[in-house]
Tab-separated table of C-alpha atoms and ligand atoms in Angstrom:
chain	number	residue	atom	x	y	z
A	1	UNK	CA	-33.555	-104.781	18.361
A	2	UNK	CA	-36.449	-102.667	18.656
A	3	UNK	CA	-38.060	-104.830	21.118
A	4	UNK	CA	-34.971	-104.309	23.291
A	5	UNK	CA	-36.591	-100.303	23.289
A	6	UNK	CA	-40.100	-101.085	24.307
A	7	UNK	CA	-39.325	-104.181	26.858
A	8	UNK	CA	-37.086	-101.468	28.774
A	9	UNK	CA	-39.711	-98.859	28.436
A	10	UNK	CA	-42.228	-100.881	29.851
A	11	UNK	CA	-40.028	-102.155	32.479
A	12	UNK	CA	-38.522	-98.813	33.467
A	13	UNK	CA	-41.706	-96.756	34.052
A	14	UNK	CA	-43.367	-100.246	35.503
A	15	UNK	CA	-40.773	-100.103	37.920
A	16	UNK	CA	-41.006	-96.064	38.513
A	17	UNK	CA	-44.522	-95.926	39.526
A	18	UNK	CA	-44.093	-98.248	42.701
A	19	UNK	CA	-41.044	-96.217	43.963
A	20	UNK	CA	-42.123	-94.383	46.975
A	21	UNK	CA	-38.656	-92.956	48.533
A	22	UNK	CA	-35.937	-90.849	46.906
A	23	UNK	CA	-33.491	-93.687	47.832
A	24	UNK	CA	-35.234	-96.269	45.202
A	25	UNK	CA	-35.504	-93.326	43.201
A	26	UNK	CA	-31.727	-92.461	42.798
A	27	UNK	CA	-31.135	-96.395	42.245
A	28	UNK	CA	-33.964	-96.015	39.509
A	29	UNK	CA	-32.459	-93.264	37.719
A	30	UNK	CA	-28.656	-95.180	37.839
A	31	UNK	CA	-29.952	-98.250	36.361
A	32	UNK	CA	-31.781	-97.097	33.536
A	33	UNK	CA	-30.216	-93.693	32.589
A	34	UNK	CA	-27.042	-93.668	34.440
A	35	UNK	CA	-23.676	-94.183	32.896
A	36	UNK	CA	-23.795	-97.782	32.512
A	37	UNK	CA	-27.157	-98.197	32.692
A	38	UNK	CA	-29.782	-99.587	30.378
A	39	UNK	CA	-30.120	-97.004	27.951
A	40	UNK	CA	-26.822	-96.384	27.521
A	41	UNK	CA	-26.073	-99.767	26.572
A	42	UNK	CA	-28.545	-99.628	23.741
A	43	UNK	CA	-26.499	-96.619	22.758
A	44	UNK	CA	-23.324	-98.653	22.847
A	45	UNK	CA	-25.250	-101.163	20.862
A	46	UNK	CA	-25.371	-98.924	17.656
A	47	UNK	CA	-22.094	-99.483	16.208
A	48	UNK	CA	-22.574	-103.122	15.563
A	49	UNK	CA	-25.831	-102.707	13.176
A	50	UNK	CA	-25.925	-102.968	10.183
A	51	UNK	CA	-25.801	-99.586	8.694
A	52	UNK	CA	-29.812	-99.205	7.230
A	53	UNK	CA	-31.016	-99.758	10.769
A	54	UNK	CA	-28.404	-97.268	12.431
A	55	UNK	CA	-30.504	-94.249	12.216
A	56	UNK	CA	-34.104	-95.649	13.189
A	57	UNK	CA	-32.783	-96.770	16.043
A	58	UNK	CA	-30.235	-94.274	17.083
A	59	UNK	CA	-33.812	-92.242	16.956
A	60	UNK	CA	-35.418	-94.698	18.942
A	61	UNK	CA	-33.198	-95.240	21.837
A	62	UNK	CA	-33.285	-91.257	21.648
A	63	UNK	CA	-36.846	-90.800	22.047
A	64	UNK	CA	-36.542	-93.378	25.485
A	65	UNK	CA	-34.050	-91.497	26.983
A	66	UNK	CA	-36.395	-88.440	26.434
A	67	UNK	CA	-39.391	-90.281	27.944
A	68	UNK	CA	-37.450	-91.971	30.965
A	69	UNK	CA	-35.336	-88.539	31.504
A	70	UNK	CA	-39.645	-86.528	31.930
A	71	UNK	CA	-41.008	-89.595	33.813
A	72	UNK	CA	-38.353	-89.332	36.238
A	73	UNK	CA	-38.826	-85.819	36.630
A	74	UNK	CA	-42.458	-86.136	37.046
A	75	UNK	CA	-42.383	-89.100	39.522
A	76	UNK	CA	-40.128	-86.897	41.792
A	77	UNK	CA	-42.253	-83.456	41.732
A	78	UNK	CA	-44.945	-86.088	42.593
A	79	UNK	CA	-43.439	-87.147	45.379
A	80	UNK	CA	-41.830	-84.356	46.565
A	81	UNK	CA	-45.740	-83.023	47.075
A	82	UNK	CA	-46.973	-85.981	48.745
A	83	UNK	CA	-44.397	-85.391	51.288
A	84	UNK	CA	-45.398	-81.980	51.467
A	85	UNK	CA	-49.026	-82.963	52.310
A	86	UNK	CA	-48.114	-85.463	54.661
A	87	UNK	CA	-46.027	-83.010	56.703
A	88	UNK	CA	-48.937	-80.792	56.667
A	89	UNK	CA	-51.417	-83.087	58.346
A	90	UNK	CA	-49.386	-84.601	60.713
A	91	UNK	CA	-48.844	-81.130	61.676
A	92	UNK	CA	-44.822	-81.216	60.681
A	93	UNK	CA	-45.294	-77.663	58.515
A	94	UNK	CA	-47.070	-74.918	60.492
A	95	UNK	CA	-48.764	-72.704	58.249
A	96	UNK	CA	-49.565	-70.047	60.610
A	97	UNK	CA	-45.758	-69.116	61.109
A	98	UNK	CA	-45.188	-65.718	59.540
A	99	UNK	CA	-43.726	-65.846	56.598
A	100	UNK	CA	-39.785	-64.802	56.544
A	101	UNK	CA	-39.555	-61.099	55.550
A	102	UNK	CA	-38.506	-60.207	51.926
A	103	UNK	CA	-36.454	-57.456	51.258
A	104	UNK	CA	-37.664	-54.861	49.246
A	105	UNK	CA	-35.496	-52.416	47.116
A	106	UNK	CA	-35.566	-49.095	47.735
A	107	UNK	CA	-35.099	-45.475	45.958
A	108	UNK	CA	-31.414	-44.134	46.174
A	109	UNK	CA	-32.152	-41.024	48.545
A	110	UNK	CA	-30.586	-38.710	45.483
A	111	UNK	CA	-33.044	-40.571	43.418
A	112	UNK	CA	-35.498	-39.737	45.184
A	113	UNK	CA	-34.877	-35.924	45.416
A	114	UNK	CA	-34.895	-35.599	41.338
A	115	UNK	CA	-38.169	-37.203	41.330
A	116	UNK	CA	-39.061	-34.299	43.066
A	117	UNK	CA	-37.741	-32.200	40.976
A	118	UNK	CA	-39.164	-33.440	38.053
A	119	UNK	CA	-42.160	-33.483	39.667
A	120	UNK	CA	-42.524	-29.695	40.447
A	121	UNK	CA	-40.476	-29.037	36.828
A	122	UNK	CA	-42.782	-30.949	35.124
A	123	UNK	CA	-46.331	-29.088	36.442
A	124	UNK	CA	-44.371	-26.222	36.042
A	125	UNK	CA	-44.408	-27.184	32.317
A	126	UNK	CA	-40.692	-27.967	32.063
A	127	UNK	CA	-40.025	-31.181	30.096
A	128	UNK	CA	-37.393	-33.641	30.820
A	129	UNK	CA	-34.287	-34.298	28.170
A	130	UNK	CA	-31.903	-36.593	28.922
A	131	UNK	CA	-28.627	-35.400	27.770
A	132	UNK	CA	-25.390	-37.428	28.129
A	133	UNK	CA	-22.648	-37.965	30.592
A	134	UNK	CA	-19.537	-38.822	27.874
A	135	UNK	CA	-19.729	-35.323	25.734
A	136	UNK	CA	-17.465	-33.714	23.879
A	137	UNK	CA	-15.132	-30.981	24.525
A	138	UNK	CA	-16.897	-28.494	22.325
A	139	UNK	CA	-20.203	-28.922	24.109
A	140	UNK	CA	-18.838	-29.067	27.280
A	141	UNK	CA	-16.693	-26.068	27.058
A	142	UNK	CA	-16.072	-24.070	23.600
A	143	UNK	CA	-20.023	-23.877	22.634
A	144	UNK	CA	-21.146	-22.520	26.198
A	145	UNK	CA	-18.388	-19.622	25.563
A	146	UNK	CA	-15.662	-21.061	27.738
A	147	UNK	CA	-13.034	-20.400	25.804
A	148	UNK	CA	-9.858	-22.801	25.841
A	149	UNK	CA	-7.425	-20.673	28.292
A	150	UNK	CA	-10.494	-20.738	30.952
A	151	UNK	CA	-9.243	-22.538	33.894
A	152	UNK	CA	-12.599	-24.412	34.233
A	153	UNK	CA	-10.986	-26.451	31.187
A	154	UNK	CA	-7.688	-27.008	33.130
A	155	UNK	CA	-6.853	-30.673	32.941
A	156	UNK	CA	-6.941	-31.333	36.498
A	157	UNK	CA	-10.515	-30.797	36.885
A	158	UNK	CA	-11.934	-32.542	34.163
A	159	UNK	CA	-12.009	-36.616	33.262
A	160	UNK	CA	-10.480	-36.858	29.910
A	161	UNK	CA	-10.907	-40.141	27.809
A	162	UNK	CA	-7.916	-41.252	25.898
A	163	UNK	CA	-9.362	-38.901	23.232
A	164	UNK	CA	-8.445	-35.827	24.051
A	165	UNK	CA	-12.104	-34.512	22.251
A	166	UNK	CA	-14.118	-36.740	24.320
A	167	UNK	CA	-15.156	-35.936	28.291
A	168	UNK	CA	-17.214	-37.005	31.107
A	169	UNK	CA	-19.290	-34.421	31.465
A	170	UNK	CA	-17.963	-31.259	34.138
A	171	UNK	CA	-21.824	-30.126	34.639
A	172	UNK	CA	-25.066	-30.464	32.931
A	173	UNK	CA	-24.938	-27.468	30.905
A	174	UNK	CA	-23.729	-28.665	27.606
A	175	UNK	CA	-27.196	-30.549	27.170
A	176	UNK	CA	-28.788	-26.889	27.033
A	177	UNK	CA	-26.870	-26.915	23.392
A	178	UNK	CA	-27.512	-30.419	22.019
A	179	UNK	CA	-31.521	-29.520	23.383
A	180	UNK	CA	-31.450	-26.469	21.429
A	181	UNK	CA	-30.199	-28.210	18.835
A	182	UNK	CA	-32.381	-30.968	18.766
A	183	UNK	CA	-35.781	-29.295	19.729
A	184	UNK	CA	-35.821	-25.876	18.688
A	185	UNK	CA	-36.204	-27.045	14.711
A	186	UNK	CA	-33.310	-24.952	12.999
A	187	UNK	CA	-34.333	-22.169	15.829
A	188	UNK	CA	-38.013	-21.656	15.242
A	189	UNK	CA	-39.383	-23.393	18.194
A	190	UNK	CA	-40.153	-22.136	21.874
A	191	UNK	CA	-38.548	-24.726	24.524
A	192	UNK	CA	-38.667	-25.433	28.307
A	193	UNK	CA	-36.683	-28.120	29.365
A	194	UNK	CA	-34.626	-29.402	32.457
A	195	UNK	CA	-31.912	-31.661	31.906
A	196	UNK	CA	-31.036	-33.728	35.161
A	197	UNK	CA	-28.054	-36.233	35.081
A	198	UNK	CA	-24.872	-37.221	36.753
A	199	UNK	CA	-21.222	-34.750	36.130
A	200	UNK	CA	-17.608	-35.363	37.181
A	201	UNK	CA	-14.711	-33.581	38.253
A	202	UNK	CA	-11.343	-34.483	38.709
A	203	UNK	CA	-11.247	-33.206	42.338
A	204	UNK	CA	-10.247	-34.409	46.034
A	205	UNK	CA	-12.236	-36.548	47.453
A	206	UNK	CA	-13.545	-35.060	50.884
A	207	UNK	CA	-16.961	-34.793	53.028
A	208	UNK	CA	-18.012	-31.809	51.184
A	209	UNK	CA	-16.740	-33.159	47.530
A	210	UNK	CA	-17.116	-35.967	45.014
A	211	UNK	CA	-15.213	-36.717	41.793
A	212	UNK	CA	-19.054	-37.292	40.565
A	213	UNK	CA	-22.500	-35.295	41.771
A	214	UNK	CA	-25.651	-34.916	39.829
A	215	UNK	CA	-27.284	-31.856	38.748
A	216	UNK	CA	-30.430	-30.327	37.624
A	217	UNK	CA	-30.189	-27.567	34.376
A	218	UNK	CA	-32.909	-25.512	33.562
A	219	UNK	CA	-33.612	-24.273	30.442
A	220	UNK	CA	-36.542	-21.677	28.748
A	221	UNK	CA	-36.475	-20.242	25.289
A	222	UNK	CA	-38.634	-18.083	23.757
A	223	UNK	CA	-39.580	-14.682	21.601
A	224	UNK	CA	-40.063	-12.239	24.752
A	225	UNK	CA	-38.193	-14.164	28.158
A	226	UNK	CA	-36.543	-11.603	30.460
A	227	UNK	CA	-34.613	-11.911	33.856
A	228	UNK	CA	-38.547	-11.781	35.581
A	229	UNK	CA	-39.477	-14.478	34.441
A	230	UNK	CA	-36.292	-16.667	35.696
A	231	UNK	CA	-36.783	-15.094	38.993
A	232	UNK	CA	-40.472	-15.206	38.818
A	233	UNK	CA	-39.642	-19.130	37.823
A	234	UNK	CA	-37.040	-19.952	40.192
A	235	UNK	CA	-39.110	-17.947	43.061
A	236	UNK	CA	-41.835	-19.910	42.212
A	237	UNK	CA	-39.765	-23.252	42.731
A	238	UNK	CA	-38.468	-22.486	45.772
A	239	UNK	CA	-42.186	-22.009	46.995
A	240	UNK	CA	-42.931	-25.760	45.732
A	241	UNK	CA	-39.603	-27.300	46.884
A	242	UNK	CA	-38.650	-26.007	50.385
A	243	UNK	CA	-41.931	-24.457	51.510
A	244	UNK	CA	-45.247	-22.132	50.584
A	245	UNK	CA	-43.115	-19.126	51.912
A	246	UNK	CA	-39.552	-19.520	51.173
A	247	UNK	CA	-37.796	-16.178	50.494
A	248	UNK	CA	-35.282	-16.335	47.385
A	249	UNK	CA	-32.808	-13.722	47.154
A	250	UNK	CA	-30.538	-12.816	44.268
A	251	UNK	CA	-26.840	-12.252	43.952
A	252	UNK	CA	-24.984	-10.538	40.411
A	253	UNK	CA	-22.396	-13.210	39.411
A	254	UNK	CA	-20.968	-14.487	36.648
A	255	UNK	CA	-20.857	-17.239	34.330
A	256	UNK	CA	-19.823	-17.820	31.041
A	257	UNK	CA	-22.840	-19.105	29.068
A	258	UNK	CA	-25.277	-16.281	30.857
A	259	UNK	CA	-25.312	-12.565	30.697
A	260	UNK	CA	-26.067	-11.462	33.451
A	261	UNK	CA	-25.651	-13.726	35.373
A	262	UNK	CA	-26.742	-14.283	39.321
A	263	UNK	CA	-26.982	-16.740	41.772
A	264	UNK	CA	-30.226	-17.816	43.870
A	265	UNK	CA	-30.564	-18.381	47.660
A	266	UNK	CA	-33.044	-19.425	49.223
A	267	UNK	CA	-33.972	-18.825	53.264
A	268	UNK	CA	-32.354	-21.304	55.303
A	269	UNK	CA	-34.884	-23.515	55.857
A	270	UNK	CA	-33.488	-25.382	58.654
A	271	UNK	CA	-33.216	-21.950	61.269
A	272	UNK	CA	-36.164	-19.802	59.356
A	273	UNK	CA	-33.231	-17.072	58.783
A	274	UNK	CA	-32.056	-16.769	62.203
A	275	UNK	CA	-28.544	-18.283	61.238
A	276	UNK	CA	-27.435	-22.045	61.907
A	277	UNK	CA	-24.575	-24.102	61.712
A	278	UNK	CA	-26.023	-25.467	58.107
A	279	UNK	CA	-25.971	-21.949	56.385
A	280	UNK	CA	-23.190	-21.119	58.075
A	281	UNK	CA	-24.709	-18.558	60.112
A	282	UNK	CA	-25.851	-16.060	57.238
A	283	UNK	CA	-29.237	-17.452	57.460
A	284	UNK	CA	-29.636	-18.108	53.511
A	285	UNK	CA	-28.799	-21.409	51.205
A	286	UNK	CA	-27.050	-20.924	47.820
A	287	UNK	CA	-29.718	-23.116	45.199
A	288	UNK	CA	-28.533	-21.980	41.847
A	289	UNK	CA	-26.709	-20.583	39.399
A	290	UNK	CA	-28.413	-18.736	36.673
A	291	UNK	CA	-28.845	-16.260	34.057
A	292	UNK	CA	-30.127	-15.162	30.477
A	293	UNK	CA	-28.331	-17.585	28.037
A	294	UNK	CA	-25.603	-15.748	26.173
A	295	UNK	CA	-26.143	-14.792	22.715
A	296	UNK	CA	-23.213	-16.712	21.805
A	297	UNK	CA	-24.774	-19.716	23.242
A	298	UNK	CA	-27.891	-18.871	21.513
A	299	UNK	CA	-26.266	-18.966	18.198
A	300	UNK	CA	-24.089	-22.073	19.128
A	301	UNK	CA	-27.874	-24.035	19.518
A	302	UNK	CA	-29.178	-22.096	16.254
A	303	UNK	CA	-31.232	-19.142	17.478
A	304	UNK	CA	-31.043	-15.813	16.002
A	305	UNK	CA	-30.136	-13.696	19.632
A	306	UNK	CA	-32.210	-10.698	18.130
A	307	UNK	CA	-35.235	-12.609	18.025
A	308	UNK	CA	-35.319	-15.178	20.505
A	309	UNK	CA	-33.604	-14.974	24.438
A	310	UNK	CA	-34.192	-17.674	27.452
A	311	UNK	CA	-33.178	-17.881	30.486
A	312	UNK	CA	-30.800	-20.941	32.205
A	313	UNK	CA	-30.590	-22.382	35.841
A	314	UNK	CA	-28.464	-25.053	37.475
A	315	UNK	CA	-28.906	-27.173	40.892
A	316	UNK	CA	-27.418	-29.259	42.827
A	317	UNK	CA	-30.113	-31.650	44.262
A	318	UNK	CA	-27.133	-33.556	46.397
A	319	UNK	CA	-27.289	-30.373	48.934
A	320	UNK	CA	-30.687	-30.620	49.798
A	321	UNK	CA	-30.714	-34.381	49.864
A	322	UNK	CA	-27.785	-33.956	52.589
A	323	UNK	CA	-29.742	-31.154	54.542
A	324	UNK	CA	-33.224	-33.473	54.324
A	325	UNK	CA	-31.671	-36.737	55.993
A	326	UNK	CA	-28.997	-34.873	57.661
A	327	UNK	CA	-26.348	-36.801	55.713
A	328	UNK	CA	-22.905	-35.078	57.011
A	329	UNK	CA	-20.601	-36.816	53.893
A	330	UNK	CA	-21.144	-36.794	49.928
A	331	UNK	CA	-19.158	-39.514	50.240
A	332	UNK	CA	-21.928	-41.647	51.170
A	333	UNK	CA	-23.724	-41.055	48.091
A	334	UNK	CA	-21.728	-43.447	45.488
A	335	UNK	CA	-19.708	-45.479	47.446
A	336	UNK	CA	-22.441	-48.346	47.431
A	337	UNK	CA	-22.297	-49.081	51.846
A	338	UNK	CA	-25.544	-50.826	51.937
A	339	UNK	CA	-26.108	-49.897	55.515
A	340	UNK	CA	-26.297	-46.394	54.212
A	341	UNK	CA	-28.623	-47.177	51.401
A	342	UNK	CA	-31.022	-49.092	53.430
A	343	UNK	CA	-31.935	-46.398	54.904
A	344	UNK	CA	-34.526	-44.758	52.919
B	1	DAH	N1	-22.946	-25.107	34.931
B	1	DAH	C1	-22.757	-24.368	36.171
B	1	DAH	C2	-21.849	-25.172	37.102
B	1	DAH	O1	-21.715	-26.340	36.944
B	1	DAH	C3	-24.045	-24.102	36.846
B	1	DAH	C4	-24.902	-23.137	36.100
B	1	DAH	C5	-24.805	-21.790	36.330
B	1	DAH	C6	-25.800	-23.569	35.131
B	1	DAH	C7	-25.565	-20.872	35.658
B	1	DAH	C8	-26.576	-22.659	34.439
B	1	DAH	C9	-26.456	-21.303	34.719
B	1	DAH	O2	-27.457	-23.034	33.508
B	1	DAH	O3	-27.230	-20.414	34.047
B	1	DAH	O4	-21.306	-24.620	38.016
């Protein structure tokens, strides 16, 4: 029986080295490893031995298929590249054609804006923390002093999951507790983070609005921080973002989680001042929101107001993105059109 193994063998790859077209070759293959081909008949042959020799053989009729099953493969790469070099010199394959272009990936254009961000945040000595977009309601809302009647918590502006504790985020600020929390060591520790990252809102869809946006929050505390430094900061952003002279300006305002509380513009940048379409004729850009964190929300991320105060910023990198490439819809953004993407 065993000699039924290596007479095959030695017949089978006899036989494969003078095949020279992939016609032969497919016959090859169907009479040794096809279906009802040789090696499956010494499969079929099994049954009827006695049972000691079963198992040595089984193994051996194995260990052919294995061989015939690589030999193949190898006599048909081998092939395959002799073809290949006869093409070449009978001139069939021009090499000198260019090459077909490959398409390369490319940054999302918002992508590309927060590495610029983090780029000027991070020589400014900000570090990066990477909060999280499903948070829960006490972060998002309660903890940052928005207490439950404000109508910031109303149910039609905020993504609820089935539990009712758990959100998608409404804006970036609730990682300004959790990195409190998490890098301040019980309240004894200066920090300077921003926290970039994607927020929702349960809001109409239009040209100027998305149910989802990213923002940038800022975030400095320390023993002696006072509103000049945040302005000195923000000022000093402006100059590194939009241009060596940019004029900020500074409105009062309000916000829960900051007291006071103001928002930054910046010089339109796109008429110098004069007054354009894009700042809507008043010649200055709204960049920010800000303030001095609230005591409350110093407590809430375990700092002791009387000895330690910071300061808190957030941006909306979208805007400038849209004002950079001209993009006239947020809708753009998200919606995956790769004839949009491809452009950057
Ligand atoms: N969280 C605010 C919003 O989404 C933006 C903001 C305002 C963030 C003032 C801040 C801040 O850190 O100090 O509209």
């Amino acid at each position: 029986m065993t000699d039924s193994i290596s007479t095959i063998r030695r017949e089978a790859l006899g036989a494969l080295e003078r095949i020279g077209d992939s016609d032969a070759l497919s016959a090859w293959r169907a009479q040794y490893l096809g279906r009802r081909g040789a090696v499956g008949k010494l499969f079929a042959q099994i049954g009827s031995l006695p049972k000691t020799e079963r198992a040595a053989f089984g193994q051996g009729v194995n260990a052919l298929q294995q061989e015939l099953d690589r030999a193949h493969e190898e006599h048909r790469a081998l092939m395959e590249s002799q073809v290949m070099a006869r093409d070449l010199e009978e001139g069939e394959i021009d090499i000198s054609l260019p090459a077909y272009p490959r398409r390369r990936g490319a940054l999302h254009p918002s992508t590309q804006t927060h590495r610029e961000f983090q780029t000027i945040w991070a020589d400014m000595g900000f570090q990066v923390y990477q909060s999280r977009d499903v948070e829960e309601d006490d972060l998002n809302f309660t903890l940052l002093n928005l207490p439950p009647h404000h109508p910031a918590r109303d149910m039609q502006d905020t993504f609820y999951t089935t539990d009712p504790k758990v959100l998608l985020r409404t804006h970036t600020s609730p990682g300004q507790i959790r990195a409190m929390r998490d890098l301040g060591d019980g309240g004894t520790k200066p920090i300077r983070v921003i926290l970039p990252g994607m927020c929702y809102r349960q809001e109409q869809v239009t040209a100027r609005s998305e149910i989802q946006f990213t923002q940038v929050e800022g975030l400095a505390i320390g023993r002696n921080i006072r509103m000049s430094d945040l302005k000195g900061t923000i000022a000093e952003f402006a100059k590194r973002m939009y241009s060596p002279n940019a004029k900020v300006r500074y409105r009062a305002s309000y916000f829960p989680f900051t007291e006071p509380s103001m928002e930054v513009d910046v010089e339109c940048f796109l008429c110098g001042g004069e007054g354009c379409r894009v700042c809507k004729y008043t010649g200055w850009l709204e960049i920010a929101g800000s303030g001095m964190v609230h005591p409350t929300v110093l407590r809430n991320g375990g700092y002791d107001p009387s000895e330690w105060s910071g300061f808190a910023f957030g941006m909306g990198p979208e805007r400038i993105t849209m004002l950079k490439h001209g993009i006239q819809d947020i809708r753009y953004f998200w919606s995956n059109d790769l004839r949009f993407l491809r452009q950057f």
